[in-house]
Structures are given as structure tokens and as C-alpha cells.
GROMACS .gro file of C-alpha atoms in nm:
model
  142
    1UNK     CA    1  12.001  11.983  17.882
    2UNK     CA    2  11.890  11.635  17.955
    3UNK     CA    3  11.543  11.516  17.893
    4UNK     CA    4  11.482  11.314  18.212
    5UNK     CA    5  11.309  11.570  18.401
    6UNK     CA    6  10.939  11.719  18.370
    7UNK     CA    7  10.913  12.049  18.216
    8UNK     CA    8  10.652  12.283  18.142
    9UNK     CA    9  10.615  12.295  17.739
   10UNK     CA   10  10.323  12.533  17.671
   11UNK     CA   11  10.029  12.705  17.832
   12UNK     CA   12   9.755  12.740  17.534
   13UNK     CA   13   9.562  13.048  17.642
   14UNK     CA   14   9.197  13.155  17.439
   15UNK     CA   15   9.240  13.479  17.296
   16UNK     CA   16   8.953  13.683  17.075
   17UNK     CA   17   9.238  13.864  16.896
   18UNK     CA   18   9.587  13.645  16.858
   19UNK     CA   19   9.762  13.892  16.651
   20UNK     CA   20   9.674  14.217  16.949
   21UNK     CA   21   9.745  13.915  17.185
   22UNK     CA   22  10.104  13.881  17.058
   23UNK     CA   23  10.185  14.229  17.063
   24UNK     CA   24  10.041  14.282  17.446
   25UNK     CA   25  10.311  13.984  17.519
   26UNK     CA   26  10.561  14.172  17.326
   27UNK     CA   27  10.534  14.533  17.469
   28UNK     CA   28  10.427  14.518  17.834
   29UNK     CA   29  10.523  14.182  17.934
   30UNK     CA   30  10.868  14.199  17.729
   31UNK     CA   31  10.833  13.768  17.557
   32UNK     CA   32  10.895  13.718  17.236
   33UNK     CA   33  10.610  13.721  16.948
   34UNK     CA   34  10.629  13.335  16.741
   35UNK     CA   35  10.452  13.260  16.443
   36UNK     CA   36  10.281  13.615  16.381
   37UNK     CA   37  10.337  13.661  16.016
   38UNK     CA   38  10.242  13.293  15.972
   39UNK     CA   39   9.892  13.302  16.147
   40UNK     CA   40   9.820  13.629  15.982
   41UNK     CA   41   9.886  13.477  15.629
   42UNK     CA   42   9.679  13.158  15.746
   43UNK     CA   43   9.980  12.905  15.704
   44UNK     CA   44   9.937  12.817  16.094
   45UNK     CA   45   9.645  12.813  16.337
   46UNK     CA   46   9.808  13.014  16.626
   47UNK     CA   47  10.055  13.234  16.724
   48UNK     CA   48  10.299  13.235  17.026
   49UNK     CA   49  10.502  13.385  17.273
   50UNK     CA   50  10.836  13.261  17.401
   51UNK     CA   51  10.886  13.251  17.763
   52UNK     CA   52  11.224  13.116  17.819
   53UNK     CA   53  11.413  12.874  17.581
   54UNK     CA   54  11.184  12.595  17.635
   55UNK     CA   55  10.836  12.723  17.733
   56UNK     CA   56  10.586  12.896  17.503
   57UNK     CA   57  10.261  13.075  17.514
   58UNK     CA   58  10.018  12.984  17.268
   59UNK     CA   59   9.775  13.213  17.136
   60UNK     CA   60   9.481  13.045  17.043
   61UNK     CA   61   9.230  13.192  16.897
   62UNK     CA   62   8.835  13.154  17.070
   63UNK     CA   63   8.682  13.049  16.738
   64UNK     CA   64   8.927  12.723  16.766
   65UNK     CA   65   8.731  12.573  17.010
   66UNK     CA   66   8.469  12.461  16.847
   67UNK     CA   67   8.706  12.218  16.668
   68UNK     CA   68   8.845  12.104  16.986
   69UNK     CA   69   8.793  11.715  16.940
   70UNK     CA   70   9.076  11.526  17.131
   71UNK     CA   71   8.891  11.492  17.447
   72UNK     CA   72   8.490  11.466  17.504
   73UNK     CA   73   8.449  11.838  17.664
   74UNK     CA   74   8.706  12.040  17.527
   75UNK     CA   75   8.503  12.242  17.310
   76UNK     CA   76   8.376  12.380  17.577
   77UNK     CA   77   8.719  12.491  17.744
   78UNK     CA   78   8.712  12.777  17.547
   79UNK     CA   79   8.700  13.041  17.814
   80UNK     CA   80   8.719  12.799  18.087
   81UNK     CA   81   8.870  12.974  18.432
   82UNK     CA   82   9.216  12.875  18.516
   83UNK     CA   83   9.295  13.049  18.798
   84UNK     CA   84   9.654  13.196  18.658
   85UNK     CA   85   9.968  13.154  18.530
   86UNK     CA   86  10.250  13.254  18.728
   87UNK     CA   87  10.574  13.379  18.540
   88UNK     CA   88  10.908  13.406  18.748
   89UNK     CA   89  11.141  13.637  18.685
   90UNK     CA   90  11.471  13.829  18.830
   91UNK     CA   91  11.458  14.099  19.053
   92UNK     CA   92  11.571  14.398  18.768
   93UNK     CA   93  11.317  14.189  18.512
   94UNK     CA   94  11.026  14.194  18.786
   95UNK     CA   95  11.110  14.591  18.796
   96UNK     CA   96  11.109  14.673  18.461
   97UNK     CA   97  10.787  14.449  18.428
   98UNK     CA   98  10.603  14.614  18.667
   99UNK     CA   99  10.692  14.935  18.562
  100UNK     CA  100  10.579  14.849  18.165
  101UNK     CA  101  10.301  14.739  18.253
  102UNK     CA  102  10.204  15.096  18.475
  103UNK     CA  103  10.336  15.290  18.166
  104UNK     CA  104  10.044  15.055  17.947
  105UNK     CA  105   9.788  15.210  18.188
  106UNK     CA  106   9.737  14.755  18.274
  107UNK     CA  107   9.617  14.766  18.618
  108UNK     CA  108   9.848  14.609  18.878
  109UNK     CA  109   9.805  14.450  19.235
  110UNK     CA  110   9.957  14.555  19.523
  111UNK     CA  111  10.327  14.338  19.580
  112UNK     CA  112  10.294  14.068  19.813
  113UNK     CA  113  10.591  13.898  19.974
  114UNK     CA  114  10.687  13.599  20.127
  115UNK     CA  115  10.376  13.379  19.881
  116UNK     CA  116  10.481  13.014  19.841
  117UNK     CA  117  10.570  12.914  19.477
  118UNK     CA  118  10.791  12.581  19.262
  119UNK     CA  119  11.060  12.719  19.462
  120UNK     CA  120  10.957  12.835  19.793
  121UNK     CA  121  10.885  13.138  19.917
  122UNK     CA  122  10.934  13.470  19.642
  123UNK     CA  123  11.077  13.788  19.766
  124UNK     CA  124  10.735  13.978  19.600
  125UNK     CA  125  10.482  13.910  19.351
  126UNK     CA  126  10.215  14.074  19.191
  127UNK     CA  127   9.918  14.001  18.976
  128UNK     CA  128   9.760  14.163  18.619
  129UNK     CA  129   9.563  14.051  18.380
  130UNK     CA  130   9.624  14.064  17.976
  131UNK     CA  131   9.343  14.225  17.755
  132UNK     CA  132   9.183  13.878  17.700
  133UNK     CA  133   9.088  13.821  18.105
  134UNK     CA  134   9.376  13.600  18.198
  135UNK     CA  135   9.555  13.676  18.544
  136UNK     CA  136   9.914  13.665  18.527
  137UNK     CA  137  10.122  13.616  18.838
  138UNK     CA  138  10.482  13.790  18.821
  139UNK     CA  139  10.762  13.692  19.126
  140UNK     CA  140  11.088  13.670  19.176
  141UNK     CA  141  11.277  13.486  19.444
  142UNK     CA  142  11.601  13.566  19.661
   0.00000   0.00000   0.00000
């Protein structure tokens, strides 16, 4: 992997419980849990979830934002609307997504097709939210 092109690193979303968080990415959306047992002992700040080998979810906590400082404003992001985050995935993982999620009683939208994403136009896509409020966006392409 070369380090000349842009990536997405990390999407920090505000969370009231990181720990339930983690496990809602871990069971119905199927990424895997980061830095649990090291939040929940206090030796880090956050927790995360792994979305492919070189993007990650963090977990942030709500209370954090108060001690945002790095920018004038960004205490008050806490809760601030981003419209979603869109995960793509392939065709059997977009299945067995959707179908987690119904089993977790997490409400669903109906599939869409043909909606314009990074890499054109997806085969279907649909939209949920986690227990925290954030919309999630789930497609696959070809």
C-alpha cells in the first residue's frame, strides 16, 4: 500500500454509551470492537470499531466535548448533524447486514438502487440508524 493517495482514517462519532456503542457495531453491523477493555479500565478516552484495514470508527463519548479545544467551536459539535456515513460493502455482506440488523428489531429503509456514490452508481442501498441517532448508509456496487 502506498501512501500517496487520500484515504479516509476515522469518522469520530458522539456516543452517550461507548462501551453499548461498541457492541451495537459488533453484533448488527458485524466491525470489529477496538480499545473496549482499555476505555472501560480508563487507560484510553475512546473506544473503536474497525471498518476495513485502514478505517476506524471512533466512539467518543458525549461528555468529551466539553474538552474539545483544538478549534474555536468544537465543543459544541457534540451532537452536531452530519447527515450520514455511508459504509460499502459486497453483495453477500450487504445481505447478511440487512438481515442482522431485522433480526436486532433496528429499523431499516426500503432498498434503493441505482443512488450515486465514490464509485458511481450502487446496485442498492439502504439506510438505519445506530442507538445513538446516527444514520448509516449501507451499498454495494456491481
Amino acid at each position: 500500500m502506498t501512501n500517496t493517495t487520500t484515504r479516509l482514517d476515522h469518522v469520530v462519532l458522539w456516543v452517550s454509551d461507548p462501551v453499548a456503542a461498541a457492541g451495537f457495531y459488533e453484533k448488527a453491523v458485524g466491525l470489529e470492537p477496538l480499545r473496549v477493555a482499555e476505555f472501560t479500565a480508563g487507560k484510553v478516552s475512546f473506544p473503536s470499531v474497525r471498518v476495513n484495514e485502514e478505517t476506524i470508527l471512533d466512539l467518543a463519548p458525549r461528555t468529551m466535548a466539553e474538552r474539545m479545544r483544538m478549534l474555536p467551536g468544537s465543543a459544541e459539535s457534540a451532537g452536531h448533524p452530519v447527515n450520514h456515513v455511508c459504509l460499502s460493502l459486497s453483495s453477500g455482506d450487504f445481505d447478511a447486514l440487512r438481515a442482522r440488523l431485522q433480526e436486532g428489531d433496528v429499523p431499516v429503509s426500503h432498498i434503493a438502487h441505482d443512488s450515486y456514490g465514490a464509485r458511481g452508481n450502487a446496485t442498492r442501498s439502504f439506510y438505519f440508524r445506530d442507538p445513538d441517532g446516527n444514520v448509516f448508509e449501507a451499498r454495494h456496487y456491481g
